[in-house]
Short mmCIF file of C-alpha atoms in Angstrom, two decimals:
data_model
loop_
_atom_site.label_atom_id
_atom_site.label_comp_id
_atom_site.label_asym_id
_atom_site.label_seq_id
_atom_site.Cartn_x
_atom_site.Cartn_y
_atom_site.Cartn_z
CA UNK A 103 -35.09 1.26 -19.70
CA UNK A 104 -34.21 -2.40 -19.67
CA UNK A 105 -34.36 -3.89 -16.21
CA UNK A 106 -32.21 -6.60 -14.80
CA UNK A 107 -34.05 -9.83 -14.04
CA UNK A 108 -31.65 -10.87 -11.32
CA UNK A 109 -28.60 -9.52 -9.50
CA UNK A 110 -25.31 -10.40 -11.17
CA UNK A 111 -22.32 -9.35 -9.08
CA UNK A 112 -18.96 -10.69 -10.22
CA UNK A 113 -17.44 -13.45 -8.17
CA UNK A 114 -13.87 -14.49 -7.40
CA UNK A 115 -12.59 -11.04 -6.49
CA UNK A 116 -10.88 -12.17 -3.28
CA UNK A 117 -11.79 -11.50 0.33
CA UNK A 118 -14.07 -8.58 1.06
CA UNK A 119 -14.07 -6.55 4.24
CA UNK A 120 -17.57 -6.56 5.73
CA UNK A 121 -18.43 -3.06 6.88
CA UNK A 122 -21.51 -1.42 8.32
CA UNK A 123 -22.75 0.07 5.08
CA UNK A 124 -25.88 1.41 6.76
CA UNK A 125 -23.74 3.79 8.78
CA UNK A 126 -22.66 5.87 5.79
CA UNK A 127 -24.72 6.73 2.71
CA UNK A 128 -22.20 7.69 0.03
CA UNK A 129 -22.73 9.31 -3.33
CA UNK A 130 -19.20 10.43 -4.23
CA UNK A 131 -18.10 13.02 -6.73
CA UNK A 132 -15.34 11.33 -8.77
CA UNK A 133 -13.00 14.31 -8.91
CA UNK A 134 -13.23 15.33 -5.26
CA UNK A 135 -10.85 13.94 -2.67
CA UNK A 136 -11.95 13.90 0.96
CA UNK A 137 -9.33 15.21 3.42
CA UNK A 138 -8.72 13.31 6.63
CA UNK A 139 -10.26 16.11 8.70
CA UNK A 140 -13.60 15.53 7.00
CA UNK A 141 -13.65 11.80 7.75
CA UNK A 142 -15.84 10.74 10.71
CA UNK A 143 -14.07 9.99 13.97
CA UNK A 144 -15.49 6.44 13.94
CA UNK A 145 -13.04 5.59 11.18
CA UNK A 146 -12.19 2.01 12.04
CA UNK A 147 -8.54 2.92 12.64
CA UNK A 148 -6.89 0.95 15.43
CA UNK A 149 -5.22 3.98 17.00
CA UNK A 150 -5.54 7.72 16.66
CA UNK A 151 -2.86 10.46 16.72
CA UNK A 152 -2.11 11.65 20.24
CA UNK A 153 -3.11 8.44 22.00
CA UNK A 154 -0.63 7.07 24.53
CA UNK A 155 1.71 4.23 23.59
CA UNK A 156 4.42 2.26 25.39
CA UNK A 157 8.05 1.33 24.70
CA UNK A 158 6.83 -2.00 23.34
CA UNK A 159 5.14 0.00 20.54
CA UNK A 160 8.31 1.72 19.32
CA UNK A 161 8.79 -0.93 16.64
CA UNK A 162 5.16 -0.89 15.44
CA UNK A 163 3.11 1.31 13.15
CA UNK A 164 -0.49 1.79 12.06
CA UNK A 165 -1.99 3.52 9.01
CA UNK A 166 -3.84 6.81 9.10
CA UNK A 167 -6.01 7.53 6.07
CA UNK A 168 -5.42 11.10 4.92
CA UNK A 169 -7.68 11.29 1.87
CA UNK A 170 -10.19 9.23 -0.09
CA UNK A 171 -11.64 9.50 -3.58
CA UNK A 172 -14.37 7.31 -5.07
CA UNK A 173 -14.90 7.26 -8.83
CA UNK A 174 -17.23 5.07 -10.90
CA UNK A 175 -15.00 3.21 -13.36
CA UNK A 176 -15.88 1.08 -16.39
CA UNK A 177 -13.63 -1.96 -16.63
CA UNK A 178 -15.22 -3.68 -19.66
CA UNK A 179 -17.42 -2.27 -22.42
CA UNK A 180 -19.00 -3.07 -25.77
CA UNK A 181 -21.39 -1.06 -27.96
CA UNK A 182 -24.29 -3.35 -28.95
CA UNK A 183 -27.17 -2.83 -31.38
CA UNK A 184 -30.46 -4.65 -30.79
CA UNK A 185 -33.14 -4.77 -33.47
CA UNK A 186 -36.80 -5.65 -33.00
CA UNK A 187 -36.02 -9.18 -34.11
CA UNK A 188 -33.00 -9.69 -31.85
CA UNK A 189 -34.38 -8.94 -28.37
CA UNK A 190 -34.10 -11.40 -25.48
CA UNK A 191 -31.10 -12.90 -23.75
CA UNK A 192 -27.79 -12.44 -25.49
CA UNK A 193 -24.21 -13.19 -24.44
CA UNK A 194 -21.97 -10.20 -25.16
CA UNK A 195 -18.18 -10.41 -25.11
CA UNK A 196 -16.87 -7.04 -23.93
CA UNK A 197 -13.42 -5.50 -24.28
CA UNK A 198 -11.23 -4.38 -21.39
CA UNK A 199 -11.63 -0.65 -20.88
CA UNK A 200 -9.71 -0.03 -17.65
CA UNK A 201 -7.76 -2.32 -15.32
CA UNK A 202 -7.96 -1.65 -11.58
CA UNK A 203 -5.46 -3.39 -9.28
CA UNK A 204 -5.26 -3.27 -5.50
CA UNK A 205 -2.08 -1.68 -4.18
CA UNK A 206 -0.80 0.06 -1.07
CA UNK A 207 2.45 1.99 -1.40
CA UNK A 208 5.12 -0.17 -3.02
CA UNK A 209 3.30 -3.39 -2.36
CA UNK A 210 0.87 -4.65 -4.99
CA UNK A 211 0.70 -8.06 -3.36
CA UNK A 212 -0.95 -6.96 -0.09
CA UNK A 213 0.94 -9.47 2.01
CA UNK A 214 1.56 -7.30 5.04
CA UNK A 215 -0.70 -6.42 7.95
CA UNK A 216 -0.23 -2.67 7.35
CA UNK A 217 -1.80 -2.77 3.88
CA UNK A 218 -4.74 -4.87 5.05
CA UNK A 219 -5.35 -2.54 8.00
CA UNK A 220 -5.13 0.53 5.73
CA UNK A 221 -7.68 -0.83 3.24
CA UNK A 222 -9.90 -2.00 6.08
CA UNK A 223 -9.89 1.54 7.49
CA UNK A 224 -10.83 2.93 4.07
CA UNK A 225 -13.78 0.55 3.80
CA UNK A 226 -14.98 1.41 7.30
CA UNK A 227 -14.72 5.15 6.65
CA UNK A 228 -16.72 5.03 3.43
CA UNK A 229 -19.17 2.28 4.33
CA UNK A 230 -18.07 0.32 1.26
CA UNK A 231 -17.05 -3.30 0.81
CA UNK A 232 -13.63 -2.87 -0.77
CA UNK A 233 -10.99 -5.39 -1.77
CA UNK A 234 -8.47 -5.88 1.06
CA UNK A 235 -6.44 -8.61 -0.65
CA UNK A 236 -4.57 -8.26 -3.91
CA UNK A 237 -6.81 -8.64 -6.96
CA UNK A 238 -7.18 -7.10 -10.40
CA UNK A 239 -10.24 -6.52 -12.57
CA UNK A 240 -8.30 -7.71 -15.62
CA UNK A 241 -8.68 -11.30 -14.39
CA UNK A 242 -12.48 -11.12 -14.57
CA UNK A 243 -14.52 -12.73 -17.32
CA UNK A 244 -15.47 -10.25 -20.06
CA UNK A 245 -18.71 -12.05 -20.95
CA UNK A 246 -22.00 -10.36 -19.99
CA UNK A 247 -25.34 -12.17 -20.38
CA UNK A 248 -28.25 -9.73 -20.61
CA UNK A 249 -31.95 -9.77 -21.36
CA UNK A 250 -32.59 -7.06 -23.97
CA UNK A 251 -36.32 -6.35 -23.81
CA UNK A 252 -36.33 -3.39 -26.22
CA UNK A 253 -34.50 -2.60 -29.45
CA UNK A 254 -31.90 0.16 -29.42
CA UNK A 255 -28.21 1.05 -29.13
CA UNK A 256 -26.77 -0.21 -25.83
CA UNK A 257 -23.56 0.08 -23.91
CA UNK A 258 -22.92 -3.32 -22.31
CA UNK A 259 -20.54 -2.94 -19.41
CA UNK A 260 -18.86 -4.15 -16.27
CA UNK A 261 -17.81 -1.54 -13.77
CA UNK A 262 -16.80 -0.80 -10.21
CA UNK A 263 -16.19 2.03 -7.79
CA UNK A 264 -12.46 2.74 -7.84
CA UNK A 265 -11.26 3.96 -4.45
CA UNK A 266 -7.98 5.85 -4.23
CA UNK A 267 -6.27 8.14 -1.75
CA UNK A 268 -3.29 8.73 0.48
CA UNK A 269 -2.22 7.37 3.84
CA UNK A 270 0.28 8.21 6.54
CA UNK A 271 2.04 6.19 9.20
CA UNK A 272 1.27 6.43 12.91
CA UNK A 273 4.37 5.65 14.95
CA UNK A 274 5.15 5.64 18.64
CA UNK A 275 7.66 8.33 19.61
CA UNK A 276 8.59 10.53 22.53
CA UNK A 277 6.76 13.84 22.85
CA UNK A 278 7.64 16.70 25.20
CA UNK A 279 4.67 18.07 27.09
CA UNK A 280 3.91 21.62 28.14
CA UNK A 281 5.42 21.14 31.61
CA UNK A 282 8.71 19.91 30.13
CA UNK A 283 8.11 16.24 30.94
CA UNK A 284 8.22 13.51 28.27
CA UNK A 285 5.76 10.83 27.32
CA UNK A 286 5.20 8.34 24.50
CA UNK A 287 2.40 9.01 22.01
CA UNK A 288 1.27 7.88 18.59
CA UNK A 289 2.41 10.57 16.15
CA UNK A 290 2.15 10.89 12.39
CA UNK A 291 5.57 9.76 11.19
CA UNK A 292 7.36 10.78 8.00
CA UNK A 293 6.27 7.76 5.93
CA UNK A 294 3.33 8.17 3.56
CA UNK A 295 2.02 6.79 0.30
CA UNK A 296 -1.01 6.14 -1.87
CA UNK A 297 -3.45 3.27 -2.22
CA UNK A 298 -5.91 1.92 -4.78
CA UNK A 299 -8.74 -0.54 -4.26
CA UNK A 300 -12.23 -1.13 -5.63
CA UNK A 301 -15.67 -2.52 -4.85
CA UNK A 302 -17.31 -5.62 -6.34
CA UNK A 303 -17.87 -5.54 -10.10
CA UNK A 304 -21.33 -4.75 -11.41
CA UNK A 305 -22.57 -5.44 -14.94
CA UNK A 306 -25.44 -4.16 -17.02
CA UNK A 307 -26.60 -2.47 -20.22
CA UNK A 308 -27.66 1.13 -20.79
CA UNK A 309 -29.06 3.13 -23.74
CA UNK A 310 -28.49 6.77 -24.66
CA UNK A 311 -32.12 7.68 -23.86
CA UNK A 312 -32.16 6.01 -20.43
CA UNK A 313 -32.37 8.29 -17.39
CA UNK A 314 -29.74 7.11 -14.90
CA UNK A 315 -28.32 8.54 -11.63
CA UNK A 316 -25.47 11.01 -11.89
CA UNK A 317 -22.07 9.74 -10.71
CA UNK A 318 -23.21 6.13 -11.10
CA UNK A 319 -21.41 3.28 -12.82
CA UNK A 320 -24.30 3.13 -15.32
CA UNK A 321 -23.90 6.84 -16.10
CA UNK A 322 -20.18 6.33 -16.66
CA UNK A 323 -20.98 3.56 -19.17
CA UNK A 324 -23.54 5.75 -20.91
CA UNK A 325 -20.82 8.34 -21.44
CA UNK A 326 -18.88 5.85 -23.58
CA UNK A 327 -21.73 5.51 -26.08
CA UNK A 328 -21.54 7.54 -29.28
CA UNK A 329 -25.02 8.93 -28.65
CA UNK A 330 -24.57 11.84 -31.07
CA UNK A 331 -23.88 9.48 -34.01
CA UNK A 332 -26.50 9.21 -36.79
CA UNK A 333 -29.41 6.80 -36.32
CA UNK A 334 -28.48 3.16 -36.87
CA UNK A 335 -31.57 2.09 -38.77
CA UNK A 336 -30.61 -0.79 -41.01
CA UNK A 337 -27.55 -1.68 -38.93
CA UNK A 338 -27.14 -5.39 -38.37
CA UNK A 339 -27.75 -6.55 -34.79
CA UNK A 340 -24.64 -7.09 -32.68
CA UNK A 341 -21.44 -5.14 -31.92
CA UNK A 342 -21.08 -1.48 -32.79
CA UNK A 343 -17.77 0.34 -32.54
CA UNK A 344 -17.60 3.22 -30.05
CA UNK A 345 -14.95 5.84 -30.74
CA UNK A 346 -15.17 7.14 -27.15
CA UNK A 347 -14.59 3.68 -25.68
CA UNK A 348 -11.70 3.01 -28.08
CA UNK A 349 -10.02 6.28 -27.10
CA UNK A 350 -10.43 5.55 -23.40
CA UNK A 351 -9.02 2.06 -23.81
CA UNK A 352 -5.93 3.38 -25.63
CA UNK A 353 -5.32 5.96 -22.90
CA UNK A 354 -5.65 3.28 -20.21
CA UNK A 355 -3.09 1.07 -21.98
CA UNK A 356 -0.63 3.97 -22.21
CA UNK A 357 -1.05 4.73 -18.49
CA UNK A 358 -0.55 1.08 -17.51
CA UNK A 359 2.60 0.83 -19.63
CA UNK A 360 4.02 4.05 -18.17
CA UNK A 361 3.33 2.81 -14.61
CA UNK A 362 5.02 -0.53 -15.34
CA UNK A 363 8.06 1.19 -16.88
CA UNK A 364 8.47 3.45 -13.84
CA UNK A 365 8.19 0.46 -11.48
CA UNK A 366 10.87 -1.45 -13.42
CA UNK A 367 13.19 1.56 -13.36
CA UNK A 368 12.71 1.97 -9.59
CA UNK A 369 13.58 -1.70 -8.98
CA UNK A 370 16.68 -1.77 -11.19
CA UNK A 371 18.27 1.60 -10.52
CA UNK A 372 21.54 1.34 -8.64
CA UNK A 373 22.30 3.81 -5.83
CA UNK A 374 24.65 6.63 -6.63
CA UNK A 375 27.98 6.57 -4.83
CA UNK A 376 28.14 8.64 -1.67
CA UNK A 377 31.30 10.77 -1.54
CA UNK A 378 31.59 10.62 2.24
CA UNK A 379 29.53 9.87 5.32
CA UNK A 380 29.26 12.39 8.11
CA UNK A 381 29.16 9.96 11.02
CA UNK A 382 28.67 10.85 14.66
CA UNK A 383 31.58 9.82 16.95
CA UNK A 384 29.50 7.58 19.21
CA UNK A 385 29.55 3.85 18.54
CA UNK A 386 26.49 1.74 19.40
CA UNK A 387 25.35 -1.80 19.75
CA UNK A 388 21.72 -2.42 18.86
CA UNK A 389 20.55 -4.79 21.62
CA UNK A 390 17.46 -6.78 22.35
CA UNK A 391 16.58 -4.90 25.56
CA UNK A 392 17.88 -6.59 28.70
CA UNK A 393 19.35 -9.55 26.81
CA UNK A 394 22.81 -10.45 25.44
CA UNK A 395 22.00 -10.73 21.72
CA UNK A 396 22.45 -7.71 19.44
CA UNK A 397 22.63 -6.84 15.74
CA UNK A 398 25.70 -8.26 14.00
CA UNK A 399 26.51 -7.40 10.37
CA UNK A 400 27.33 -10.16 7.87
CA UNK A 401 30.81 -11.12 6.68
CA UNK A 402 29.41 -12.62 3.46
CA UNK A 403 27.63 -10.49 0.87
CA UNK A 404 24.71 -12.92 0.54
CA UNK A 405 24.03 -13.02 4.28
CA UNK A 406 22.00 -10.71 6.48
CA UNK A 407 22.18 -8.86 9.78
CA UNK A 408 21.60 -11.40 12.56
CA UNK A 409 21.22 -11.51 16.32
CA UNK A 410 24.54 -12.51 17.88
CA UNK A 411 26.20 -12.29 21.28
CA UNK A 412 29.20 -9.98 21.39
CA UNK A 413 32.56 -11.60 22.16
CA UNK A 414 36.21 -11.40 21.10
CA UNK A 415 35.37 -12.82 17.64
CA UNK A 416 32.84 -10.10 16.83
CA UNK A 417 35.46 -8.00 15.01
CA UNK A 418 33.37 -4.84 15.32
CA UNK A 419 30.53 -6.40 13.27
CA UNK A 420 28.27 -5.52 16.20
CA UNK A 421 29.39 -1.87 16.25
CA UNK A 422 27.31 0.74 14.44
CA UNK A 423 27.52 4.49 13.88
CA UNK A 424 24.74 6.89 12.99
CA UNK A 425 25.66 8.91 9.90
CA UNK A 426 24.19 11.89 8.03
CA UNK A 427 21.73 12.32 10.89
CA UNK A 428 18.77 14.69 10.59
CA UNK A 429 15.83 15.30 12.91
CA UNK A 430 12.31 16.32 11.93
CA UNK A 431 9.52 16.78 14.48
CA UNK A 432 11.42 14.68 17.02
CA UNK A 433 12.08 11.76 14.65
CA UNK A 434 15.69 10.94 13.76
CA UNK A 435 16.71 9.89 10.27
CA UNK A 436 20.10 8.25 9.80
CA UNK A 437 22.28 5.87 7.83
CA UNK A 438 23.58 2.92 9.91
CA UNK A 439 27.28 2.37 9.13
CA UNK A 440 28.91 -0.84 10.34
CA UNK A 441 32.43 -0.56 11.74
CA UNK A 442 33.27 -4.21 11.06
CA UNK A 443 32.58 -4.52 7.32
CA UNK A 444 32.37 -0.84 6.29
CA UNK A 445 28.91 -1.27 4.75
CA UNK A 446 25.61 0.45 5.42
CA UNK A 447 22.48 -1.33 6.59
CA UNK A 448 19.99 -1.80 3.78
CA UNK A 449 17.03 -3.82 2.54
CA UNK A 450 18.06 -5.59 -0.72
CA UNK A 451 16.45 -3.78 -3.68
CA UNK A 452 15.28 -6.97 -5.40
CA UNK A 453 13.14 -8.01 -2.41
CA UNK A 454 12.33 -4.60 -0.93
CA UNK A 455 8.61 -4.96 -1.67
CA UNK A 456 8.36 -8.26 0.23
CA UNK A 457 7.07 -8.76 3.74
CA UNK A 458 9.86 -10.12 6.00
CA UNK A 459 12.66 -9.18 3.58
CA UNK A 460 15.91 -9.45 5.53
CA UNK A 461 18.24 -6.62 6.52
CA UNK A 462 21.81 -6.75 5.22
CA UNK A 463 24.69 -4.35 4.50
CA UNK A 464 25.95 -3.00 1.18
CA UNK A 465 28.33 -0.39 -0.19
CA UNK A 466 27.14 2.93 1.16
CA UNK A 467 25.32 5.10 -1.38
CA UNK A 468 22.69 7.79 -1.79
CA UNK A 469 19.77 5.40 -1.44
CA UNK A 470 16.58 5.60 0.65
CA UNK A 471 16.86 1.84 1.20
CA UNK A 472 19.84 2.74 3.41
CA UNK A 473 18.03 5.41 5.38
CA UNK A 474 16.14 4.67 8.59
CA UNK A 475 13.76 6.58 10.83
CA UNK A 476 14.55 6.11 14.51
CA UNK A 477 11.74 6.45 17.08
CA UNK A 478 12.94 7.00 20.63
CA UNK A 479 11.73 6.30 24.13
CA UNK A 480 11.64 9.10 26.71
CA UNK A 481 15.02 10.59 27.74
CA UNK A 482 16.92 8.28 30.04
CA UNK A 483 15.87 5.17 28.11
CA UNK A 484 17.89 3.72 25.22
CA UNK A 485 14.92 1.93 23.63
CA UNK A 486 14.20 2.63 19.96
CA UNK A 487 12.18 1.44 16.99
CA UNK A 488 13.61 1.52 13.46
CA UNK A 489 11.79 1.99 10.15
CA UNK A 490 13.17 1.79 6.62
CA UNK A 491 12.56 5.07 4.79
CA UNK A 492 11.93 3.55 1.35
CA UNK A 493 9.70 0.60 2.24
CA UNK A 494 8.05 2.14 5.33
CA UNK A 495 8.35 -1.20 7.14
CA UNK A 496 9.56 -1.58 10.72
CA UNK A 497 12.52 -3.76 11.66
CA UNK A 498 12.22 -6.70 14.03
CA UNK A 499 12.88 -10.41 14.49
CA UNK A 500 10.61 -13.42 14.50
CA UNK A 501 12.06 -15.09 17.58
CA UNK A 502 14.81 -14.50 20.09
CA UNK A 503 17.59 -16.87 19.03
CA UNK A 504 21.27 -16.73 18.17
CA UNK A 505 21.59 -16.32 14.40
CA UNK A 506 18.04 -15.04 13.87
CA UNK A 507 17.78 -12.62 10.92
CA UNK A 508 16.61 -9.04 11.34
CA UNK A 509 13.68 -8.54 8.95
CA UNK A 510 11.18 -5.89 7.89
CA UNK A 511 7.53 -6.14 8.92
CA UNK A 512 5.00 -3.77 7.40
CA UNK A 513 3.23 -3.17 10.74
CA UNK A 514 6.13 -4.12 12.95
CA UNK A 515 6.19 -6.99 15.41
CA UNK A 516 2.99 -6.85 17.44
CA UNK A 517 4.59 -8.84 20.28
CA UNK A 518 7.07 -6.04 20.89
CA UNK A 519 10.14 -7.73 19.38
CA UNK A 520 10.69 -4.71 17.16
CA UNK A 521 11.83 -2.60 20.12
CA UNK A 522 15.62 -2.44 20.48
CA UNK A 523 18.09 -0.62 22.71
CA UNK A 524 20.69 1.73 21.19
CA UNK A 525 23.54 1.23 23.69
CA UNK A 526 26.77 3.23 23.50
CA UNK A 527 29.90 1.06 23.44
#
C-alpha cells in the first residue's frame, strides 16, 4: 500500500476544542448511536441533572448530550489510474462527495454560548477534536497532492469523522422532595434538538487490494471504488469515473436540497390564526426582582418589549396574562398575552435563529415562537425564568436601564439578569 510521506491535515477549519484524547480510545460503529446513559460521567458538562441551583439560575440553561454517533465520511473523491510510467507526485482535483456543516438545533452559525458548550461537551465525551465554531467542508480545497509509488487504480479522497446526535436542555426549576419541602435543582427541561459537527479533514489515496482498518475513513473511500470492474490494462493514466461515487454524490445533493427547502419553509410559514385564547384571570407584571422596571409591550409594530417603570401612562402595556397554560413535570408552558396592545409575546420569525434577537408582540396565533416555558422558584417566591419554546433560548436583558430591550440568549444571562419576578397586579 502506498504510504504517506508526511502528515497532511486540512487547515482553516475554524477553532478546535482541545480535548484529552488519551482519555478515550474510540473506534465507532457508524450506524450505532450511544445513549446518554452509556457516556462516562466525566463528560465535560458544566452541570449535571439533580445538582442544586439558585434563583439566579432560573434564567440560564446548559446542554446535556443525550446521544452521539460517529461515522467516517468522505467529503471529496476521485477515481485515479496510475500506470508504471506515471508514478510519483501528482496533483489530483477531486469532486465534492458530501458536505458536512456544523449546526446545533436551529442555529447553523454557532454564535451562542449554548451551542459552543454543547459541542465542547461532545468533544470531551468522545475524546475527539471537533469543530465548535461554524464551518463547512464544502469550503475546503478539493486538490490532493499525493506520491503514488505503485501503479494501480486508486481512490483519492478527503474525509472526516462526522459526529451527530441529540441534546437536551438542563434548566433550573423547583422540585418537591420526599418530605414535602421544595428546593431548586437542575432538571432536564422540555427543549431538545440535534447537532452535527466533524473532526479535522484527512486526505489520502487507497487501492482496492489495500488492507485497511474497518470503520476507518480510508475504508469508507475504498468502498467508493468500482473494484469489481474489469481490469483497466491499457487505460490512460489519470481520472477514472466511479459509478458508486457518482451515485453517492447525487444522493448527497438531493439531501442538501431537501434540507434547504425545509429550512426555507420553516422561516417563511406564517402562524395560523388562533380562534381564542384561554387566559387565566390573574394579571401580572414581569419585574426585575426588587427593582421598579418591568416588561412593557411596544406600541409600534417595529419595536420590542422593553424595561419600563409603571406609571399612569403605561396604559396596561405592562400587564400580562398567562394563556393556554399547561404543566409538564413541574414546568409551565404558556402564551403571554399583553392587555395593553392585545398581542402575544414572540420572537420575530425572520431573526429567530439569531443570538440576542429581541422580544416583541404580534397578533396571537398557533405558533411555537409565541409559547414560553416558565421555570419557577420554590413556593412563596415569585421569581421565574422564561424560555422560548421554538428557539430554546432564555429571555433576559443586557443591562438594567429604562428602555432596555428584552432579548433571547442561548444560554441565558450568566450574571443572573434573566431571572424575573411574576408579580400579580
